[in-house]
Short mmCIF file of C-alpha atoms in Angstrom, two decimals:
data_model
loop_
_atom_site.label_atom_id
_atom_site.label_comp_id
_atom_site.label_asym_id
_atom_site.label_seq_id
_atom_site.Cartn_x
_atom_site.Cartn_y
_atom_site.Cartn_z
CA MET A 1 0.01 0.02 0.00
CA ASN A 2 1.12 3.55 -0.74
CA THR A 3 2.83 5.00 2.33
CA GLU A 4 1.25 8.44 1.90
CA THR A 5 -2.23 6.87 1.93
CA GLN A 6 -1.24 4.80 4.97
CA LYS A 7 -0.13 7.99 6.71
CA VAL A 8 -3.44 9.68 5.90
CA MET A 9 -5.34 6.66 7.22
CA GLY A 10 -3.24 6.70 10.38
CA ARG A 11 -4.05 10.40 10.94
CA LEU A 12 -7.75 9.82 10.34
CA ILE A 13 -7.78 7.03 12.89
CA ASP A 14 -5.77 9.15 15.39
CA ASN A 15 -8.19 12.09 14.86
CA LEU A 16 -11.32 9.98 15.23
CA THR A 17 -13.76 11.42 17.72
CA PRO A 18 -17.42 10.47 18.35
CA VAL A 19 -19.89 12.31 16.16
CA LYS A 20 -23.58 12.94 16.64
CA ARG A 21 -25.45 11.43 13.74
CA LEU A 22 -27.50 13.84 11.63
CA PRO A 23 -31.22 13.23 12.06
CA SER A 24 -33.28 12.38 8.95
CA PRO A 25 -33.99 15.20 6.45
CA SER A 26 -37.70 15.31 7.53
CA LEU A 27 -36.76 15.71 11.21
CA ARG A 28 -34.21 18.38 10.40
CA ALA A 29 -36.82 20.21 8.20
CA ALA A 30 -39.28 20.02 11.12
CA ALA A 31 -36.66 21.46 13.48
CA TRP A 32 -35.89 24.21 10.99
CA LEU A 33 -39.55 25.08 10.70
CA ALA A 34 -39.94 25.02 14.45
CA LEU A 35 -37.24 27.70 14.59
CA GLY A 36 -38.50 29.67 11.63
CA ILE A 37 -42.20 29.92 12.46
CA PRO A 38 -41.79 31.79 15.77
CA TYR A 39 -39.50 34.25 14.03
CA VAL A 40 -41.99 34.77 11.19
CA ALA A 41 -44.75 35.26 13.82
CA LEU A 42 -42.58 37.84 15.59
CA VAL A 43 -41.95 39.79 12.37
CA VAL A 44 -45.67 39.73 11.54
CA LEU A 45 -46.48 41.07 15.01
CA VAL A 46 -43.82 43.78 14.77
CA MET A 47 -44.95 44.84 11.27
CA SER A 48 -48.57 44.57 12.57
CA PRO A 49 -50.88 42.04 10.86
CA ARG A 50 -53.04 43.24 7.99
CA SER A 51 -56.36 44.65 9.12
CA ASN A 52 -58.49 42.14 7.10
CA LEU A 53 -56.53 39.10 8.18
CA ALA A 54 -59.51 37.41 9.90
CA ALA A 55 -61.61 37.77 6.75
CA LYS A 56 -58.72 36.51 4.53
CA LEU A 57 -58.42 33.36 6.63
CA SER A 58 -61.86 32.30 5.30
CA ASP A 59 -60.90 33.13 1.70
CA ALA A 60 -60.23 29.82 -0.11
CA HIS A 61 -57.94 31.36 -2.68
CA PHE A 62 -55.78 33.06 -0.04
CA MET A 63 -55.61 29.92 2.05
CA ILE A 64 -54.62 27.68 -0.88
CA GLU A 65 -51.79 30.06 -1.74
CA GLN A 66 -50.64 30.36 1.87
CA ILE A 67 -50.73 26.59 2.44
CA ALA A 68 -48.97 25.98 -0.88
CA ALA A 69 -46.27 28.55 0.05
CA LEU A 70 -45.74 26.91 3.45
CA ILE A 71 -45.61 23.39 1.98
CA THR A 72 -43.22 24.59 -0.76
CA GLY A 73 -40.93 25.93 1.98
CA LEU A 74 -41.17 22.75 4.00
CA THR A 75 -40.64 20.34 1.09
CA ALA A 76 -37.76 22.47 -0.22
CA ALA A 77 -36.16 22.23 3.23
CA VAL A 78 -36.63 18.41 3.26
CA ALA A 79 -35.10 18.20 -0.23
CA ALA A 80 -32.20 20.50 0.69
CA PHE A 81 -31.37 18.42 3.76
CA ALA A 82 -31.62 15.23 1.71
CA THR A 83 -29.18 16.46 -0.96
CA ILE A 84 -26.39 16.73 1.63
CA ILE A 85 -26.73 13.05 2.65
CA PRO A 86 -24.62 10.83 0.36
CA GLY A 87 -26.57 8.02 -1.21
CA TYR A 88 -29.92 9.74 -1.23
CA ASP A 89 -31.87 9.59 -4.47
CA ARG A 90 -31.24 12.93 -6.18
CA ARG A 91 -34.79 12.94 -7.59
CA ILE A 92 -35.82 14.22 -4.15
CA ALA A 93 -34.73 17.65 -5.35
CA TRP A 94 -38.00 17.72 -7.37
CA LEU A 95 -40.11 17.35 -4.22
CA PRO A 96 -40.99 21.06 -3.77
CA PHE A 97 -42.13 21.37 -7.39
CA ALA A 98 -45.57 19.86 -6.70
CA PRO A 99 -46.64 22.45 -4.06
CA LEU A 100 -44.86 25.16 -6.12
CA ALA A 101 -46.97 24.19 -9.12
CA VAL A 102 -50.12 24.43 -7.01
CA TRP A 103 -49.02 27.87 -5.76
CA LEU A 104 -48.21 29.02 -9.30
CA ALA A 105 -51.45 27.56 -10.71
CA SER A 106 -53.54 29.36 -8.08
CA LEU A 107 -51.81 32.67 -8.79
CA GLY A 108 -51.95 32.06 -12.55
CA GLU A 109 -55.68 31.46 -12.46
CA GLY A 110 -56.22 34.69 -10.57
CA CYS A 111 -53.96 36.54 -13.02
CA LEU A 112 -55.97 35.27 -16.00
CA GLN A 113 -59.17 36.54 -14.43
CA ILE A 114 -57.63 39.96 -13.78
CA LEU A 115 -56.14 40.19 -17.27
CA LYS A 116 -59.51 39.26 -18.86
CA ALA A 117 -61.38 41.86 -16.80
CA ASP A 118 -58.94 44.78 -16.67
CA GLY A 119 -55.82 43.92 -18.61
CA PHE A 120 -52.66 45.50 -17.14
CA ARG A 121 -54.50 48.60 -15.89
CA ASN A 122 -54.04 47.78 -12.20
CA PHE A 123 -50.42 46.65 -12.53
CA ALA A 124 -47.93 48.79 -10.64
CA SER A 125 -44.54 48.42 -9.05
CA ASP A 126 -44.33 46.99 -5.52
CA TRP A 127 -40.68 47.02 -4.56
CA PHE A 128 -41.61 46.50 -0.92
CA CYS A 129 -41.96 42.75 -1.51
CA LEU A 130 -38.29 41.86 -2.12
CA PRO A 131 -36.82 43.42 1.03
CA ALA A 132 -39.85 42.30 3.07
CA ILE A 133 -39.36 38.68 1.98
CA VAL A 134 -35.63 38.99 2.74
CA LEU A 135 -36.50 40.38 6.18
CA VAL A 136 -38.92 37.58 7.02
CA GLY A 137 -36.65 34.94 5.50
CA THR A 138 -33.36 36.06 7.04
CA VAL A 139 -33.31 34.02 10.22
CA PRO A 140 -34.71 30.89 8.51
CA ALA A 141 -32.06 31.38 5.76
CA ILE A 142 -29.23 31.65 8.28
CA ALA A 143 -30.49 28.66 10.19
CA MET A 144 -30.74 26.74 6.93
CA ALA A 145 -27.18 27.66 5.92
CA VAL A 146 -25.79 26.57 9.28
CA MET A 147 -27.67 23.27 9.12
CA LEU A 148 -26.66 22.57 5.52
CA ARG A 149 -22.99 23.10 6.31
CA ARG A 150 -23.07 20.02 8.56
CA GLY A 151 -23.62 17.75 5.55
CA ALA A 152 -21.72 16.72 2.44
CA PRO A 153 -21.59 19.35 -0.31
CA LEU A 154 -22.45 16.93 -3.12
CA THR A 155 -24.58 19.34 -5.18
CA PRO A 156 -23.85 22.72 -3.62
CA LYS A 157 -25.77 24.88 -6.07
CA ILE A 158 -28.90 22.71 -6.02
CA THR A 159 -28.72 22.40 -2.27
CA THR A 160 -28.48 26.16 -1.62
CA ALA A 161 -31.14 26.91 -4.23
CA LEU A 162 -33.49 24.53 -2.41
CA GLY A 163 -32.50 26.11 0.91
CA GLY A 164 -33.15 29.59 -0.57
CA LEU A 165 -36.54 28.44 -1.89
CA ALA A 166 -37.41 27.10 1.60
CA ALA A 167 -36.48 30.41 3.29
CA ALA A 168 -38.10 32.58 0.62
CA GLY A 169 -41.27 30.43 0.65
CA LEU A 170 -41.55 30.92 4.37
CA GLY A 171 -40.74 34.62 3.94
CA ASN A 172 -43.56 35.00 1.42
CA PHE A 173 -45.93 33.13 3.75
CA GLY A 174 -45.15 35.66 6.45
CA LEU A 175 -45.24 38.66 4.11
CA ARG A 176 -48.85 38.01 3.09
CA LEU A 177 -49.91 38.11 6.74
CA PHE A 178 -48.92 41.77 7.04
CA HIS A 179 -48.75 43.11 3.44
CA PRO A 180 -52.22 43.77 2.07
CA GLN A 181 -51.51 42.95 -1.54
CA ASP A 182 -53.95 40.37 -2.97
CA SER A 183 -54.00 41.07 -6.69
CA SER A 184 -52.81 37.78 -8.19
CA LEU A 185 -50.95 39.61 -10.93
CA MET A 186 -49.06 41.71 -8.39
CA VAL A 187 -48.41 38.70 -6.14
CA LEU A 188 -47.21 36.64 -9.07
CA VAL A 189 -44.80 39.28 -10.40
CA TRP A 190 -43.54 40.91 -7.26
CA GLN A 191 -43.81 38.24 -4.60
CA MET A 192 -43.27 35.06 -6.64
CA GLY A 193 -40.66 36.94 -8.64
CA SER A 194 -38.83 37.84 -5.44
CA VAL A 195 -38.99 34.21 -4.27
CA LEU A 196 -37.57 32.93 -7.53
CA LEU A 197 -34.91 35.63 -7.64
CA LEU A 198 -33.74 34.80 -4.09
CA THR A 199 -33.74 31.05 -4.98
CA LEU A 200 -31.54 31.80 -7.97
CA LEU A 201 -29.14 33.97 -5.98
CA CYS A 202 -28.87 31.34 -3.24
CA GLY A 203 -28.11 28.74 -5.90
CA MET A 204 -25.34 30.90 -7.34
CA ALA A 205 -23.80 31.18 -3.87
CA GLY A 206 -23.72 27.38 -3.52
CA ARG A 207 -20.05 26.80 -4.05
CA LEU A 208 -19.10 29.67 -1.77
CA LEU A 209 -21.29 28.43 1.03
CA LEU A 210 -20.81 24.68 0.83
CA ARG A 211 -17.38 23.20 0.44
CA TRP A 212 -15.67 20.04 1.49
CA ARG A 213 -13.99 20.75 4.78
CA LEU A 214 -11.14 18.37 4.52
CA MET A 215 -10.90 18.04 8.29
CA ASN A 216 -12.67 18.21 10.80
CA SER A 217 -15.26 20.50 12.28
CA ASN A 218 -17.58 17.51 12.27
CA ASP A 219 -15.20 15.67 14.58
CA LYS A 220 -16.63 17.50 17.53
CA ALA A 221 -19.74 15.84 18.85
CA ALA A 222 -22.38 18.46 17.92
CA MET B 1 -23.91 -15.90 13.38
CA THR B 2 -20.24 -16.71 14.15
CA GLN B 3 -19.25 -15.41 10.74
CA GLN B 4 -21.23 -12.26 11.39
CA ALA B 5 -19.46 -11.82 14.73
CA ASN B 6 -16.03 -12.40 13.19
CA ASN B 7 -16.67 -10.25 10.09
CA PRO B 8 -18.72 -7.31 11.14
CA THR B 9 -20.39 -5.59 8.21
CA LEU B 10 -19.24 -2.24 6.92
CA GLU B 11 -22.45 -0.80 8.31
CA ARG B 12 -21.59 -2.00 11.81
CA LEU B 13 -17.99 -0.84 11.51
CA MET B 14 -19.10 2.66 10.44
CA GLN B 15 -21.69 2.77 13.20
CA ALA B 16 -18.95 1.91 15.71
CA ALA B 17 -16.64 4.49 14.15
CA GLN B 18 -19.28 7.12 14.68
CA THR B 19 -19.11 6.42 18.38
CA GLY B 20 -15.31 6.91 18.32
CA ASP B 21 -14.24 3.21 18.07
CA ALA B 22 -10.80 3.54 16.48
CA ARG B 23 -10.30 -0.21 15.99
CA ALA B 24 -13.52 -0.51 14.07
CA TYR B 25 -12.55 2.53 12.00
CA GLU B 26 -9.15 1.01 11.22
CA CYS B 27 -10.90 -2.23 10.05
CA LEU B 28 -13.30 -0.19 7.96
CA LEU B 29 -10.53 1.90 6.26
CA SER B 30 -8.43 -1.22 5.63
CA ASP B 31 -11.42 -2.90 4.01
CA ILE B 32 -12.60 -0.04 1.82
CA THR B 33 -9.24 1.45 0.73
CA PRO B 34 -8.24 -1.30 -1.76
CA ARG B 35 -11.83 -1.35 -3.13
CA LEU B 36 -11.78 2.41 -3.62
CA ARG B 37 -8.36 2.28 -5.23
CA ARG B 38 -9.59 -0.31 -7.74
CA MET B 39 -12.69 1.71 -8.48
CA ILE B 40 -10.72 4.93 -8.99
CA GLN B 41 -8.18 3.15 -11.19
CA SER B 42 -10.97 1.69 -13.35
CA GLN B 43 -12.64 5.04 -13.81
CA ARG B 44 -9.49 7.18 -14.23
CA ARG B 45 -7.25 4.97 -16.40
CA PHE B 46 -5.41 8.03 -17.74
CA LEU B 47 -4.09 9.06 -14.30
CA GLY B 48 -0.76 8.01 -12.84
CA PRO B 49 -0.43 6.05 -9.56
CA ASP B 50 0.33 9.21 -7.52
CA GLU B 51 -2.74 10.98 -8.86
CA ILE B 52 -4.87 7.90 -8.12
CA GLU B 53 -3.54 7.93 -4.50
CA ASP B 54 -4.31 11.67 -4.28
CA ILE B 55 -7.93 11.09 -5.19
CA LEU B 56 -8.10 8.10 -2.87
CA GLN B 57 -6.77 10.20 0.02
CA ASP B 58 -9.33 12.90 -0.88
CA VAL B 59 -12.10 10.38 -0.74
CA LEU B 60 -10.97 9.00 2.63
CA ILE B 61 -10.61 12.47 4.18
CA SER B 62 -13.95 13.57 2.70
CA MET B 63 -15.66 10.49 4.08
CA HIS B 64 -14.09 11.22 7.45
CA SER B 65 -15.30 14.81 7.46
CA VAL B 66 -18.93 13.88 6.75
CA ARG B 67 -19.16 10.65 8.72
CA ALA B 68 -21.97 12.17 10.81
CA THR B 69 -24.22 11.95 7.71
CA TYR B 70 -24.10 8.18 7.66
CA ASP B 71 -27.31 6.53 8.82
CA PRO B 72 -26.74 2.92 9.95
CA GLN B 73 -30.25 2.03 8.81
CA ARG B 74 -29.08 2.54 5.23
CA PRO B 75 -26.48 0.50 3.33
CA PHE B 76 -22.91 1.79 3.63
CA MET B 77 -21.57 1.25 0.12
CA PRO B 78 -24.05 3.58 -1.75
CA TRP B 79 -23.20 6.24 0.85
CA LEU B 80 -19.47 5.80 0.25
CA LEU B 81 -19.83 5.58 -3.54
CA ALA B 82 -21.78 8.84 -3.65
CA ILE B 83 -18.85 10.57 -1.89
CA THR B 84 -16.38 8.81 -4.20
CA ARG B 85 -18.19 9.81 -7.35
CA ASN B 86 -18.35 13.40 -6.17
CA ARG B 87 -14.65 13.54 -5.30
CA LEU B 88 -13.81 11.82 -8.62
CA ALA B 89 -15.75 14.52 -10.46
CA ASP B 90 -13.95 17.28 -8.51
CA GLY B 91 -10.60 15.57 -9.11
CA GLY B 92 -11.40 15.33 -12.82
CA ARG B 93 -12.15 19.06 -12.95
CA GLN B 94 -8.92 19.89 -11.15
CA TRP B 95 -6.93 17.60 -13.44
CA ALA B 96 -8.48 19.25 -16.52
CA ARG B 97 -7.68 22.72 -15.13
CA ARG B 98 -4.09 21.73 -14.35
CA ALA B 99 -3.63 20.14 -17.76
CA ALA B 100 -4.95 23.29 -19.45
CA ASN B 101 -2.62 25.62 -17.48
CA GLU B 102 0.52 23.59 -17.11
CA VAL B 103 3.58 24.63 -19.15
CA LEU B 104 6.20 21.96 -19.61
CA VAL B 105 9.82 23.20 -19.63
CA ASP B 106 13.08 21.25 -19.79
CA GLU B 107 14.92 23.23 -17.19
CA VAL B 108 13.53 25.78 -14.79
CA PRO B 109 15.82 28.86 -14.49
CA VAL B 110 16.63 28.93 -10.77
CA THR B 111 18.31 32.32 -10.58
CA PHE B 112 19.92 35.01 -12.65
CA ALA B 113 23.49 34.97 -13.85
CA ASP B 114 24.42 38.41 -12.51
CA ASP B 115 25.85 38.22 -8.96
CA ARG B 116 24.23 41.45 -7.86
CA THR B 117 20.76 40.10 -8.50
CA ASN B 118 21.44 37.13 -6.23
CA SER B 119 22.56 39.02 -3.16
CA GLU B 120 19.12 38.98 -1.56
CA GLN B 121 18.55 35.24 -1.99
CA GLU B 122 22.02 34.20 -0.93
CA ARG B 123 22.25 36.32 2.17
CA GLN B 124 22.98 34.14 5.16
CA PHE B 125 20.57 34.52 7.99
CA ASP B 126 21.47 33.78 11.52
CA SER B 127 19.61 30.65 12.67
CA GLU B 128 18.84 32.28 16.01
CA ASP B 129 17.11 35.16 14.15
CA LEU B 130 15.04 32.59 12.27
CA ARG B 131 14.04 30.80 15.45
CA THR B 132 13.02 34.16 17.01
CA ALA B 133 11.08 35.15 13.90
CA MET B 134 9.30 31.75 13.89
CA ARG B 135 8.46 32.12 17.59
CA ASP B 136 6.89 35.52 16.92
CA LEU B 137 4.56 34.21 14.20
CA PRO B 138 0.85 33.74 15.08
CA HIS B 139 0.37 30.04 15.98
CA ARG B 140 -1.59 29.08 12.88
CA GLN B 141 1.06 30.56 10.60
CA ARG B 142 3.86 28.94 12.67
CA ASP B 143 2.12 25.52 12.50
CA ALA B 144 1.58 25.86 8.74
CA VAL B 145 5.22 26.83 8.06
CA GLU B 146 6.51 24.04 10.33
CA MET B 147 4.34 21.36 8.75
CA LEU B 148 4.62 22.37 5.12
CA LYS B 149 8.12 23.82 4.88
CA LEU B 150 10.18 22.25 7.69
CA ARG B 151 8.54 18.84 7.96
CA GLU B 152 7.71 18.81 4.23
CA MET B 153 4.26 17.40 4.77
CA SER B 154 1.75 17.45 1.91
CA LEU B 155 -1.22 19.81 2.17
CA LYS B 156 -3.54 16.87 2.82
CA GLU B 157 -1.39 15.54 5.65
CA ALA B 158 -1.04 18.95 7.18
CA ALA B 159 -4.80 19.44 6.94
CA ALA B 160 -5.40 16.08 8.55
CA GLU B 161 -3.01 16.83 11.41
CA SER B 162 -3.95 20.43 12.08
CA GLY B 163 -7.67 20.39 11.44
CA MET B 164 -7.26 23.40 9.15
CA SER B 165 -8.62 23.33 5.62
CA VAL B 166 -6.24 23.18 2.66
CA GLY B 167 -7.20 26.73 1.71
CA SER B 168 -6.52 28.05 5.23
CA LEU B 169 -3.16 26.25 5.23
CA LYS B 170 -2.16 27.84 1.92
CA VAL B 171 -3.08 31.26 3.19
CA ALA B 172 -1.37 30.71 6.59
CA VAL B 173 1.92 29.46 5.02
CA HIS B 174 1.94 32.31 2.50
CA ARG B 175 1.43 34.89 5.22
CA GLY B 176 3.91 33.13 7.48
CA ILE B 177 6.68 33.13 4.91
CA ALA B 178 5.97 36.80 4.06
CA ALA B 179 6.17 37.67 7.78
CA LEU B 180 9.42 35.71 8.21
CA ARG B 181 10.97 37.41 5.17
CA LYS B 182 9.97 40.81 6.49
CA ALA B 183 11.31 40.05 9.96
CA LEU B 184 14.63 38.69 8.72
CA VAL B 185 15.28 41.40 6.19
CA LYS B 186 14.43 44.05 8.77
CA ASP B 187 17.01 42.52 11.16
CA GLN B 188 19.84 42.72 8.58
#
């Protein structure tokens, strides 16, 4: 056997310390959500909930979109945590696309109705959405980044894009609880556009954020 | 049953290694290393033995660094092969980059012919000055210079021993050498 490889093996054995096994992706996603939801609730309280929130909670369209946004965030988190476990089926990365499709379909249907009735007459800029989603998604995004760095960076760009989608999905869920913007066209362009932009940016940062750490921060039992 | 007890599976060995069992880890590494070497050789026929060993060491170190991600309920080999494939792909990219940028020359010019241009390099430094300058370095830089320049360890070995990443080691040794040069020239 090559002596260099033997030396490396010897060092690995000498440096062996107990490690705490990572929980399953679903459990980690649940833990992430358990951390993110109270923060989102806090931001909604600080920004003060929209005045018609009680009425909106009985609006089927609003509820479908909110539930779809939340499930998109949750499934994106499960998929992100699965992509850092070697040996997991990579098709799991498609998991958030089903709720995302429901979310988009619901918004799209609303858009069509608006376009048929008024065209683009009521379309305006709403630059508040992007920073607001960033604000609501910041803590979940940081938590996500910290949790992702404990795994194997097998597909860094896909993993961080999924992590970004999870945080932005949760951010948009929170935003709609205090931002009284319900026009599907506006929501689709400004809110969904912000979510997709943030997902793209997070994906581009993948290789910066997730790298092989050749030794050994995982050696510590964490 | 007896065979199972005498030949623990890779899953059991890895599970034991996660709890810090060094003997189990040694058995595991001894078992998987030749398999990995064969696999890397079969997939990278164009590489020389040293490059094969480099990738093999990368795989072993990578596996070590993410051993917390192994779930004993799942088979071990797909977990290991996913890491191997990833490191092979990274190694392939690095090899392609090196091949694209490497310039082959017959003889590397070491220095210039004119004596005056060599005065800086050939100046004799007092070994006590060097020891003092080394002592004054921040500990990360001192460790990096000691391991890479004095003990002539490879980056991977130094990373394995120090717990620093290869990137941090490169930065630390670069800064360390620059600080030593500055300290020694200032003392002249």
